[in-house]
XYZ file of C-alpha atoms in Angstrom:
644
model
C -34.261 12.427 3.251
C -31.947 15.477 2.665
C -32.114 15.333 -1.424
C -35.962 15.558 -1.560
C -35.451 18.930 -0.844
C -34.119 21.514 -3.408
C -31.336 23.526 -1.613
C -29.841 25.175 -4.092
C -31.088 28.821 -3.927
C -31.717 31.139 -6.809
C -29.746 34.795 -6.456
C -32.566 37.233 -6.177
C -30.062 39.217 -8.746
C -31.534 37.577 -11.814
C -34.945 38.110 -10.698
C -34.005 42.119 -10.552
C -32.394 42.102 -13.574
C -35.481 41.036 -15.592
C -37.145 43.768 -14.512
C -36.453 46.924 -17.311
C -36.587 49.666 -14.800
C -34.232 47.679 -12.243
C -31.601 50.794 -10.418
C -28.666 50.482 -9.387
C -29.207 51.500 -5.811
C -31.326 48.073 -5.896
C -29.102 45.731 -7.094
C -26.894 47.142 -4.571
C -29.298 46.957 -1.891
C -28.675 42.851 -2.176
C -26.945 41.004 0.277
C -25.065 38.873 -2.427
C -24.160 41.522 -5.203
C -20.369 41.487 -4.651
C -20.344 37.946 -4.831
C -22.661 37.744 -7.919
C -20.047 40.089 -9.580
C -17.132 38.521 -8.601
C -18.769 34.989 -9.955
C -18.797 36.548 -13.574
C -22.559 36.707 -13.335
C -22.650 38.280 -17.338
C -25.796 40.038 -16.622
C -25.126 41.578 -13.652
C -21.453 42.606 -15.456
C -23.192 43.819 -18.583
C -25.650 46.165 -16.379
C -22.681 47.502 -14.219
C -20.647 48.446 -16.862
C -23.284 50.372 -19.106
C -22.403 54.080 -18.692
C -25.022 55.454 -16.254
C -23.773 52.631 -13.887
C -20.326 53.727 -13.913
C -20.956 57.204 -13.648
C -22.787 56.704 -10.598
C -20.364 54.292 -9.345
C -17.697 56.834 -9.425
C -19.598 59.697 -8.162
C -20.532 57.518 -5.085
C -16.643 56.837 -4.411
C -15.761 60.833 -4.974
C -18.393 62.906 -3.592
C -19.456 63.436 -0.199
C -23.120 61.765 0.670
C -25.662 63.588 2.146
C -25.701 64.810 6.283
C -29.091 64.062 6.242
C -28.614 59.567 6.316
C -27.423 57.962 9.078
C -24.432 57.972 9.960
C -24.053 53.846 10.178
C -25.441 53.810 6.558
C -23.873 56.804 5.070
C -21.125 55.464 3.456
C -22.721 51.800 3.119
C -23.208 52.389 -0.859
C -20.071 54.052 -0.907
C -18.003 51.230 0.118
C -20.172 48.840 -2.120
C -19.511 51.001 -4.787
C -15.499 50.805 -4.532
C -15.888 47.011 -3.795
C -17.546 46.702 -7.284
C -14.663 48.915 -8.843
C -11.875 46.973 -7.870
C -13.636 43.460 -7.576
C -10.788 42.954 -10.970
C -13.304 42.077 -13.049
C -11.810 42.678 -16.656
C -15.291 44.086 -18.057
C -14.815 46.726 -15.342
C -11.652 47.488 -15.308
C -11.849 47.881 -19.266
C -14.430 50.107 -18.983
C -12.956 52.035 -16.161
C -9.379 52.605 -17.086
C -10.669 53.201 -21.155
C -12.913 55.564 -20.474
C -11.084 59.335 -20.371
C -14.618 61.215 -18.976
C -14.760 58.297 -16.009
C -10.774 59.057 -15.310
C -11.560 62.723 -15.408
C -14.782 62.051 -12.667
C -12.124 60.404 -10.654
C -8.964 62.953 -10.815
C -11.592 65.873 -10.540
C -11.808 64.405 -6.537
C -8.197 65.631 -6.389
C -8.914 68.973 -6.987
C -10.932 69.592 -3.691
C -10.036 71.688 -1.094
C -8.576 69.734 1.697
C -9.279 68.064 3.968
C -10.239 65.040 1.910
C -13.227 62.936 4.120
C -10.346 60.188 4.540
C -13.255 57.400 3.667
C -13.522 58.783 0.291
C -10.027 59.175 -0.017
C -9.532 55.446 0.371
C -12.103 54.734 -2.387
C -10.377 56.863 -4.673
C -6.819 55.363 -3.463
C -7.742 52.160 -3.840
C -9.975 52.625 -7.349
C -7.033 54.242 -8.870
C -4.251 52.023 -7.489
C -6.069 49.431 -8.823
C -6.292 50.492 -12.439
C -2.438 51.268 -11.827
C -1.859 47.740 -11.374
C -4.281 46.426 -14.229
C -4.684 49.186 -16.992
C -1.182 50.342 -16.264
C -0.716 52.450 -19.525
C -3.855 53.913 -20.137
C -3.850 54.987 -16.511
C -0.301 56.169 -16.233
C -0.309 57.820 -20.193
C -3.439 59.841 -18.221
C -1.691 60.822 -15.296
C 1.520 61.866 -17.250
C -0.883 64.850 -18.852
C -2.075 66.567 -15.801
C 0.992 68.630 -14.941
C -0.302 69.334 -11.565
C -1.004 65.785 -10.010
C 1.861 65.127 -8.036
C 1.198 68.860 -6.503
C -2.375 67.522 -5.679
C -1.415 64.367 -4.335
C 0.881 65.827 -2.567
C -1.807 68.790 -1.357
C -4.059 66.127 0.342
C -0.945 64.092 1.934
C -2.285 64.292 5.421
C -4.692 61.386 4.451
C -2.835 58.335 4.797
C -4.696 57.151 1.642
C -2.330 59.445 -0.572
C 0.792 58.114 0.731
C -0.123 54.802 -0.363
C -1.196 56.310 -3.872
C 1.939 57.612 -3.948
C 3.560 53.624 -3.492
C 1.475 52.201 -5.529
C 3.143 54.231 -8.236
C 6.603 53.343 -7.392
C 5.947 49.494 -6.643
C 2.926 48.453 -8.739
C 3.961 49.545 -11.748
C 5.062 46.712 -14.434
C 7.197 45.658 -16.770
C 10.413 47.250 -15.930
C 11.039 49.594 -18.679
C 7.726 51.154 -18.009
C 8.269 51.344 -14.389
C 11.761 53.369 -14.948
C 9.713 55.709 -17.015
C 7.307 56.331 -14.103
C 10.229 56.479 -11.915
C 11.921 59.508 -14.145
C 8.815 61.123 -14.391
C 8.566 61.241 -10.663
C 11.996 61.981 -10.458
C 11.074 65.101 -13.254
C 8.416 66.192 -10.991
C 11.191 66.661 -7.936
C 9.058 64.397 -5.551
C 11.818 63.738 -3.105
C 12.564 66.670 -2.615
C 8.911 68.308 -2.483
C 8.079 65.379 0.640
C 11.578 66.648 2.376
C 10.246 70.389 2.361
C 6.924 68.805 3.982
C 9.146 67.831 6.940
C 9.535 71.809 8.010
C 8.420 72.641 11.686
C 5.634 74.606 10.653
C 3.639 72.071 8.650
C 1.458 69.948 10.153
C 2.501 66.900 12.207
C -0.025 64.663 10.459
C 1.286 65.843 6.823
C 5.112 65.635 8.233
C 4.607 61.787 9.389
C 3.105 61.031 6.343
C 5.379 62.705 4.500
C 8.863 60.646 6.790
C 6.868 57.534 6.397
C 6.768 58.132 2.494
C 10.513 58.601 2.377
C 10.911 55.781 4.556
C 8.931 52.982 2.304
C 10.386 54.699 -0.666
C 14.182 53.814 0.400
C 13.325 50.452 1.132
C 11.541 49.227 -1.764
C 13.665 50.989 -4.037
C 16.776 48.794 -2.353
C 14.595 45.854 -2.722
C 13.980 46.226 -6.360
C 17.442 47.207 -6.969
C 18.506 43.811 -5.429
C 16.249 41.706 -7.599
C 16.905 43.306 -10.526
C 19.803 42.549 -12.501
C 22.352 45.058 -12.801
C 22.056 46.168 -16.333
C 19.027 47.947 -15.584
C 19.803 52.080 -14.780
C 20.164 53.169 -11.125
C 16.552 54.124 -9.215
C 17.059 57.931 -9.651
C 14.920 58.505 -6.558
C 16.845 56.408 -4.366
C 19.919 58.282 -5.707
C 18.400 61.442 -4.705
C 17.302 60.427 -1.529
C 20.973 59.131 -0.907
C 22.678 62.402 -1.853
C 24.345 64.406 0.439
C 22.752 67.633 -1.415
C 19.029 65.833 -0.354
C 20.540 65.246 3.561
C 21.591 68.818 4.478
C 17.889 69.719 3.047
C 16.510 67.024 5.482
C 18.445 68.695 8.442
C 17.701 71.303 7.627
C 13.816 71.731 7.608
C 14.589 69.731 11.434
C 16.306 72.175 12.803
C 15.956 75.524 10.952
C 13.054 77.717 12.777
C 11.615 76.741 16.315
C 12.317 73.407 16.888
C 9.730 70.678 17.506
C 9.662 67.214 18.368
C 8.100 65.816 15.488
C 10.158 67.358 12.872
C 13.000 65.725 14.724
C 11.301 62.185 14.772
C 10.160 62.778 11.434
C 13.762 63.390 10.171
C 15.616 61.099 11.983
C 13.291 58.177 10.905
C 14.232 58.784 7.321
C 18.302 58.846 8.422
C 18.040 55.848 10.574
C 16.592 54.334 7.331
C 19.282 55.543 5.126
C 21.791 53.825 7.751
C 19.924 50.790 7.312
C 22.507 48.294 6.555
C 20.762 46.735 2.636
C 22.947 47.661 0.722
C 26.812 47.988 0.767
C 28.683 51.021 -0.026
C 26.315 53.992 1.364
C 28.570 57.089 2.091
C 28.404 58.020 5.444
C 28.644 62.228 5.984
C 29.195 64.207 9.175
C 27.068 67.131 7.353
C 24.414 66.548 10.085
C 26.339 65.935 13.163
C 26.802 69.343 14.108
C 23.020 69.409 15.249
C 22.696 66.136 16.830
C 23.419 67.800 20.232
C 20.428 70.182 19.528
C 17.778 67.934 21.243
C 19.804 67.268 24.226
C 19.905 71.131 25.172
C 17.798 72.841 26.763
C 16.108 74.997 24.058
C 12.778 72.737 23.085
C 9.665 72.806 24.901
C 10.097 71.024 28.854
C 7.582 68.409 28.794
C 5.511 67.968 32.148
C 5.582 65.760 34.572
C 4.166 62.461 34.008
C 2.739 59.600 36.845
C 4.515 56.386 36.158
C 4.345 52.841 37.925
C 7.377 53.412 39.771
C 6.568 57.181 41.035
C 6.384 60.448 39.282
C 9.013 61.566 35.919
C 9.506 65.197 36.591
C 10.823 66.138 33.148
C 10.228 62.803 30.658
C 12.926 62.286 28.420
C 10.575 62.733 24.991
C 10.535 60.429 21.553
C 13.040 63.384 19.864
C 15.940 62.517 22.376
C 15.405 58.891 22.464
C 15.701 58.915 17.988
C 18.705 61.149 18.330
C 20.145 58.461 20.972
C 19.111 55.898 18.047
C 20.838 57.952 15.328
C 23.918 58.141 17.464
C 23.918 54.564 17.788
C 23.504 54.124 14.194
C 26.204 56.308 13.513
C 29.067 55.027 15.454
C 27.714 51.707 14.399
C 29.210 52.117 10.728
C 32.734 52.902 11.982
C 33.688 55.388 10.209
C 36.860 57.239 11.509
C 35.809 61.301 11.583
C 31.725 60.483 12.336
C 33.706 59.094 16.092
C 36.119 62.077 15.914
C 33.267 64.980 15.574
C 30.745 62.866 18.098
C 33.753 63.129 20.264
C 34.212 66.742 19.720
C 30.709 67.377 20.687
C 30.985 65.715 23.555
C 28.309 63.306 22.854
C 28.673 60.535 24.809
C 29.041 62.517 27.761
C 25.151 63.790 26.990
C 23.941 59.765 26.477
C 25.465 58.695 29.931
C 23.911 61.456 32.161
C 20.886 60.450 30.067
C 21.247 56.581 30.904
C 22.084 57.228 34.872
C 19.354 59.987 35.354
C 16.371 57.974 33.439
C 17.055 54.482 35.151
C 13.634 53.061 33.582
C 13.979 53.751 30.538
C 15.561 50.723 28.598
C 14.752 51.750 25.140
C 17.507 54.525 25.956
C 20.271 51.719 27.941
C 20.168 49.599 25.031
C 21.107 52.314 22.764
C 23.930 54.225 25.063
C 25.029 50.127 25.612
C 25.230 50.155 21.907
C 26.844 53.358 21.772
C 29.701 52.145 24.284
C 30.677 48.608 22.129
C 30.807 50.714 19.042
C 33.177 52.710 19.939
C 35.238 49.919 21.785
C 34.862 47.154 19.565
C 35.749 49.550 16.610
C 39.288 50.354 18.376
C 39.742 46.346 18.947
C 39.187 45.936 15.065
C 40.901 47.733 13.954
C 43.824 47.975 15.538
C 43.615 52.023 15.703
C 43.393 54.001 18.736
C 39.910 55.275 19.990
C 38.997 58.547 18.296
C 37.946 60.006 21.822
C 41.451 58.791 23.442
C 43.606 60.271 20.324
C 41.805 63.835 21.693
C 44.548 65.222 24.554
C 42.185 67.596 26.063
C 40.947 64.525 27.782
C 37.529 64.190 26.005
C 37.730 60.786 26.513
C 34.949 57.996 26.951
C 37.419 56.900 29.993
C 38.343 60.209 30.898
C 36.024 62.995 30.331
C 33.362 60.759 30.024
C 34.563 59.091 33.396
C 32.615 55.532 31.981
C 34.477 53.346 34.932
C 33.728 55.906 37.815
C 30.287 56.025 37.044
C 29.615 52.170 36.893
C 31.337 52.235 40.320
C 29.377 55.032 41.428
C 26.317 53.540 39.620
C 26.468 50.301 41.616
C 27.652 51.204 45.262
C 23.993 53.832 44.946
C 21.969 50.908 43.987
C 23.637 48.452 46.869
C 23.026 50.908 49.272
C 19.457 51.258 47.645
C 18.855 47.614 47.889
C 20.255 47.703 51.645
C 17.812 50.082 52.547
C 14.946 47.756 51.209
C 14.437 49.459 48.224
C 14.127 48.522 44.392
C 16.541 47.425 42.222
C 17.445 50.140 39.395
C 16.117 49.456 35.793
C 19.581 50.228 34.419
C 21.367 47.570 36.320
C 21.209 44.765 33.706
C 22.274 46.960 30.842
C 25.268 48.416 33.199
C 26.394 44.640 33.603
C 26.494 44.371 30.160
C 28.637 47.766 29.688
C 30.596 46.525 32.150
C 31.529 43.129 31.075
C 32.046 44.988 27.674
C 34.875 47.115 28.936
C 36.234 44.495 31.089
C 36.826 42.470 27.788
C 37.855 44.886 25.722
C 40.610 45.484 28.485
C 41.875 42.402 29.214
C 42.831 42.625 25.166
C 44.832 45.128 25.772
C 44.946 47.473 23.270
C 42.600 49.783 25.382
C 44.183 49.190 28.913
C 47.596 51.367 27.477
C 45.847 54.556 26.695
C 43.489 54.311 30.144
C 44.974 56.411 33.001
C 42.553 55.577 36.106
C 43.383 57.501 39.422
C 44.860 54.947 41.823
C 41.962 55.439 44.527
C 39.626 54.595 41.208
C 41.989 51.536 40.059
C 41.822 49.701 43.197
C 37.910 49.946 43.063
C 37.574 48.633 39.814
C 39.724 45.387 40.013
C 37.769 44.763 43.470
C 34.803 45.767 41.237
C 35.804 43.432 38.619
C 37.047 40.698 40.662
C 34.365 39.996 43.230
C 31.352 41.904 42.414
C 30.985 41.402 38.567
C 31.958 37.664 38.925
C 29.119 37.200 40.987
C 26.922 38.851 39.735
C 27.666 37.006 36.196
C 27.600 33.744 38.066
C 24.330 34.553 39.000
C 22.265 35.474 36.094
C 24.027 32.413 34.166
C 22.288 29.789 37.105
C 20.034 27.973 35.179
C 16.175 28.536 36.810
C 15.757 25.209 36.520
C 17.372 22.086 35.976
C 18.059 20.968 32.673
C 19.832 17.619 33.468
C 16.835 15.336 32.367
C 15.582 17.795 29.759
C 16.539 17.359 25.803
C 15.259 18.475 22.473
C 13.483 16.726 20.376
C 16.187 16.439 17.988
C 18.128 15.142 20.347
C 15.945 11.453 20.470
C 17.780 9.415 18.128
C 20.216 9.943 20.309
C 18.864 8.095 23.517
C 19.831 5.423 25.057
C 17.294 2.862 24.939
C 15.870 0.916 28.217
C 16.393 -2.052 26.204
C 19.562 -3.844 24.524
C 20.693 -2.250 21.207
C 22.087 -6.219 20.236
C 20.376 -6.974 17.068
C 21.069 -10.539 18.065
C 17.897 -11.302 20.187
C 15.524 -9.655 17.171
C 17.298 -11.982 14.936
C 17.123 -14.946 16.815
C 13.238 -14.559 17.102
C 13.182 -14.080 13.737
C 15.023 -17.275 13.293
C 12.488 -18.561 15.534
C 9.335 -17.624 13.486
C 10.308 -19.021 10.191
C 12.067 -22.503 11.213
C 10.011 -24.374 10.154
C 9.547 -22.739 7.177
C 11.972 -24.880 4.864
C 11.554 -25.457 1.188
C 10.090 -28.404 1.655
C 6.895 -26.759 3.310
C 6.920 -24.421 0.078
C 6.767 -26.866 -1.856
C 4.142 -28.778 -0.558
C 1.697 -25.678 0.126
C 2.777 -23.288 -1.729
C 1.744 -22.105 -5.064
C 3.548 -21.690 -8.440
C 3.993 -17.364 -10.105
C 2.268 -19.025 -13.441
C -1.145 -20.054 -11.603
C -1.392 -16.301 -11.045
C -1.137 -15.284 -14.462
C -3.161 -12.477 -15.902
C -4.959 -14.200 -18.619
C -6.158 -17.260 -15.875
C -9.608 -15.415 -15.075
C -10.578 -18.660 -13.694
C -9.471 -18.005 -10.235
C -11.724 -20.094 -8.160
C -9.167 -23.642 -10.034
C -6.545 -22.132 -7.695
C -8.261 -22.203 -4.235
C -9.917 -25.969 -5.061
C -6.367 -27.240 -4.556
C -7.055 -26.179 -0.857
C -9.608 -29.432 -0.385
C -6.780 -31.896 -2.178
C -4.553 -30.967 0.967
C -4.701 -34.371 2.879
C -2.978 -34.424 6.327
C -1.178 -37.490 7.481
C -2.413 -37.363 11.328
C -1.668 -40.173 13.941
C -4.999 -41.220 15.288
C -4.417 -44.061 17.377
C -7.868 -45.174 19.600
C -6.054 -46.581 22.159
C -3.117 -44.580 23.141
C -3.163 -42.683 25.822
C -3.517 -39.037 24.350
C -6.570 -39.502 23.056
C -7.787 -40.831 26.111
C -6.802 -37.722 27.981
C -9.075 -35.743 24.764
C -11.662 -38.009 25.453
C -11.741 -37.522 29.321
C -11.583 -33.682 28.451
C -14.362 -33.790 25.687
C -16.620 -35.390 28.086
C -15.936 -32.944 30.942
C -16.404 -30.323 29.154
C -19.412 -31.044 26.849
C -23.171 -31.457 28.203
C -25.949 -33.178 26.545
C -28.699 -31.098 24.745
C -30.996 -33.056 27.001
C -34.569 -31.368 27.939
C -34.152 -30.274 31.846
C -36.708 -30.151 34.196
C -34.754 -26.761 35.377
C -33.430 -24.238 32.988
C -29.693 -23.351 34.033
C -29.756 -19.745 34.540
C -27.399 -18.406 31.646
C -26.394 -15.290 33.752
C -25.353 -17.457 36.940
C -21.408 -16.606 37.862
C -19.285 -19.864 37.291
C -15.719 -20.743 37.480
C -14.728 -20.878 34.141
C -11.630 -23.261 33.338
C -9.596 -22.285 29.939
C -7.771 -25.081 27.979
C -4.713 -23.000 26.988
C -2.707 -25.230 25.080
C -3.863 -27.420 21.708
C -1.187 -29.231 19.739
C -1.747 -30.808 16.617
C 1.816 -33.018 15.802
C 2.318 -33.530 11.984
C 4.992 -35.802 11.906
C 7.436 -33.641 13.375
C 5.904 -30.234 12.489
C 4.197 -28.154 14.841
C 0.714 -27.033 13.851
C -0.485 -24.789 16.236
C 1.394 -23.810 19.914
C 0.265 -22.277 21.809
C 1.365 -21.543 25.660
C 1.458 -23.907 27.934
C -1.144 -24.296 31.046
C 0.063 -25.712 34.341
C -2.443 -28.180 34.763
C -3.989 -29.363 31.397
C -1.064 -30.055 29.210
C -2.586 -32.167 26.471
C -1.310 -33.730 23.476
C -4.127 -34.669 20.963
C -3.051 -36.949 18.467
C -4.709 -38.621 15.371
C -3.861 -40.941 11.978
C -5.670 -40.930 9.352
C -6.198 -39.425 5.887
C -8.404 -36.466 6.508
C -9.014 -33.459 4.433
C -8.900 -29.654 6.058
C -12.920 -30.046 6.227
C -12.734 -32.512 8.427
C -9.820 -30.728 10.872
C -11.856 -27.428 10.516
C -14.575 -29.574 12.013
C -12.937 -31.466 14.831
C -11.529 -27.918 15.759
C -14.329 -26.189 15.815
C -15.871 -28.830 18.024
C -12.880 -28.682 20.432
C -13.421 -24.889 20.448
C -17.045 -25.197 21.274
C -16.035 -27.834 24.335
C -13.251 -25.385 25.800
C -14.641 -21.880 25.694
């Protein structure tokens, strides 16, 4: 059996550790270490936290092992090394975050020339932002004295690892009035605006996405903290740097000053579309940068060449930088604000978003955005009750008029008919240009647009055909249901059901009226027992169930009538002597089998047992005499024996 044999296994740890010249690099070599540590083994603690151990623990996480191993086992101890570090054990992290020359081991890994090998930059990321989190003032009271750290982080930022350092500081950091004294000191150390000059064109692209993606998480946990913090506590003074309109024009600036490039624009624009994010109410909106939004449209950054797509080859792809600026647009007009339309207008905007959306007719990242673009604009007018900042312009810079919106979806369509005629595909642009179109059909059926709209009459009459024949069908069609949905409900909607059967609670009562008829008091009475023979301190409980053998039933057994005739006829059809045969009756032979389905015991007037009725052996059995419930048990057992 299983527990003659001893399963439990003994951690070859232990064995190690009685051993006086036991390394480090042995213990390490077992499979189970990590888990040994993070079970509290005190041993294997008290040996890792000596100081030789976490010297060499550190200088495994911060200095670069030899080219001479393997490459699949270079950076095994390593990695076992920073798993021991932050397993948050508190021996470890005591001994870690209190001892200055172990900090100094670790911060010294700063001070390398980059590149950082980005597996050792993890380690240290991950060591450190775990003392953050569990020795946060000893670590941060260390950190506070080297005047150059933020420089150094900041130095190495083109690992990944850094930027998360760099979070860890800002998020991880508790209890509040501590963390607003980290957040000063960063804010002392000017590290918004050192990541914004990191954005320039002539950094790196890895250090500038870092850098955006920085900004980025800093804005939105900043607005997250602010919103769970009460308001008493003092304003994050990074996001109010970040949110300054001194912090934007540096932002645009290092985008656009110098050649141009297309990450510094996706960079940038990534850390404006986050600033437009919509969590938390009364952001300023400025037009400071909306003189260069036009910039990646033109002509002046680098062509890109021709790419092979599934639906035949893109001369001249329209690039990530034009498709954020489309986003940024969007974003823009999506706040409403009266002179960000006016100057949009002015540069003619729109007009550069709809030759993008009819020349690139696959690309629906850049529809959805020019379709957001269009209700903006409209749907801000119907608000508001206030003209349309492109229609209040007379020199017919208009999103009707200059723009000529209507002529193109005309134009649009009758191309891709006559496309569709000549058995070829369906444009990509069509479903969005529905959706424009049903947008300015409602917005002019309100009215308030339809006044200022002056449509040639050769255009008008197109439209309203447009509108009345074309559209409609075309709307009728995509709202047809694929398939039909008349025997199809939800789940929720069961309750609701109509039921194959009658909803009357009549029928369940009468059965129930059925089941306990005969049930009167008087049968209660008779077999029924009383709450005070169930008492707890009756521990005899065998006196109770002995009444069951006083029970005498009053049963009419006349000999002669003719009932008991019938039983009798029955009882000898059915049962056989035990007699010793000359020929045993095979006991697997098929036979016709014959059930007795109905056995009535009458009790005066009571009914004992019913059962259904059988067409041909309908059989009363009736009896009178004084018998006890032995004795019935019996003669119904016998019956039993004689029927089945």
């Amino acid at each position: 059996m299983f527990w003659k044999f001893d399963l439990h296994t003994t951690s070859h740890i232990d064995q190690l550790l009685d051993r006086e010249d036991v390394t480090l690099r042995e213990l390490m070599e077992e499979e189970d270490v990590l888990q040994e540590c993070k079970a509290q083994n005190r041993r294997l603690l008290l040996f890792l936290s000596q100081d030789h151990s976490m010297q060499e623990l550190v200088n495994l996480i911060t200095e670069e092992p030899s080219s001479d191993l393997e490459e699949k086992t270079r950076f095994k101890f390593p990695n076992i090394a920073c798993e021991l570090l932050t397993s948050d054990v508190t021996l470890i992290n005591d001994k870690l975050g209190g001892d200055e020359s172990l900090l100094e081991k670790l911060y010294h890994f700063l001070e390398q020339d980059p590149p950082l090998n980005p597996l050792l930059a993890s380690f240290f990321s991950k060591t450190i932002g775990n003392l953050i989190a569990r020795k946060t003032e000893q670590v941060i009271s260390f950190l506070r004295k080297k005047h150059n750290f933020i420089g150094l982080v900041l130095n190495h930022l083109d690992a990944s690892a850094m930027m998360d350092l760099l979070l860890r500081l800002i998020s991880c950091v508790e209890p509040a009035p501590l963390r607003q004294e980290v957040l000063t000191w960063l804010n002392e150390e000017q590290l918004i605006q050192r990541l914004t000059e990191l954005m320039q064109t002539e950094r790196d692209e890895e250090r500038q996405s870092n850098a955006s993606q920085t900004l980025c998480d800093i804005i939105r946990l900043s607005r997250d903290q602010a919103n769970q913090m009460p308001e008493a506590m003092e304003p994050d003074p990074l996001l109010t740097v970040l949110e300054s309109e001194e912090n934007v024009a540096r932002l645009l600036k290092s985008m656009f000053e110098g050649e141009k490039s297309e990450a510094s624009i996706v960079n940038g624009t990534q850390v404006l579309l986050t600033l437009l994010e919509s969590r938390r109410s009364g952001l300023e909106v400025t037009d400071i940068g909306i003189p260069f939004i036009p910039a990646p449209f033109s002509s002046g950054m680098e062509q890109k060449s021709a790419i092979l797509t599934t639906v035949g080859v893109l001369e001249q792809p329209l690039g990530n930088a034009r498709l954020h600026v489309a986003r940024l647009v969007a974003s823009l007009l999506q706040t409403s604000d009266h002179s960000v339309c006016q100057e949009l207008c002015r540069l003619n905007t729109m007009d550069l978003l709809l030759d993008l959306f009819f020349k690139y007719t696959w690309n629906n990242f850049l529809h959805f955005q020019v379709e957001l673009c269009v209700a903006s604009i409209l749907n801000h007018s119907a608000h508001t009750g206030l003209q349309i900042p492109t229609l209040q312009n007379h020199d017919e810079k208009a999103l009707f008029q200059q723009c000529r919106l209507v002529q193109r979806i005309l134009d649009a369509w009758e191309e891709n008919d006559r496309i569709q005629a000549e058995g070829g595909t369906r444009r990509g642009n069509m479903g969005h240009l529905t959706r424009i179109a049903n947008t300015v059909v409602q917005n002019l059926e309100k009215g308030q647009v339809q006044s200022q709209i002056k449509l040639p009459e050769d255009c008008r009459g197109r439209w309203e055909s447009f509108v009345g024949q074309t559209l409609r069908e075309t709307n009728r069609r995509n709202t047809v249901d694929l398939v039909s949905t008349h025997n199809l409900h939800s789940s929720s909607e069961d309750d609701d059901m109509e039921s194959p059967f009658p909803n009357d609670l009549s029928i369940q009562q009468a059965f129930s009226d059925y089941q306990i008829q005969q049930m009167t008091a008087n049968f209660v009475d008779q077999f029924g027992f009383n709450d005070e023979e169930f008492s707890e301190h009756d521990e005899n409980i065998n006196a109770t169930f002995d009444r069951i053998a006083e029970i005498n039933f009053n049963i009419d057994a006349d000999d002669n009538s003719a009932n008991a005739a019938a039983f009798e006829a029955c009882f000898k059809e059915r049962i056989q002597q035990f007699d010793d045969c000359e020929e045993e009756e095979d006991i697997w032979e098929d036979k016709e089998i014959n059930y007795a389905t109905q056995f009535i015991c009458c009790w005066g007037h009571r009914t004992l047992f019913d059962c259904s009725q059988s067409s041909s052996e309908t059989e009363v059995f009736k009896t009178s005499s004084s018998t006890t419930v032995s004795d019935l048990l019996s003669i119904l057992d016998l019956y039993q024996h004689s029927t089945y």
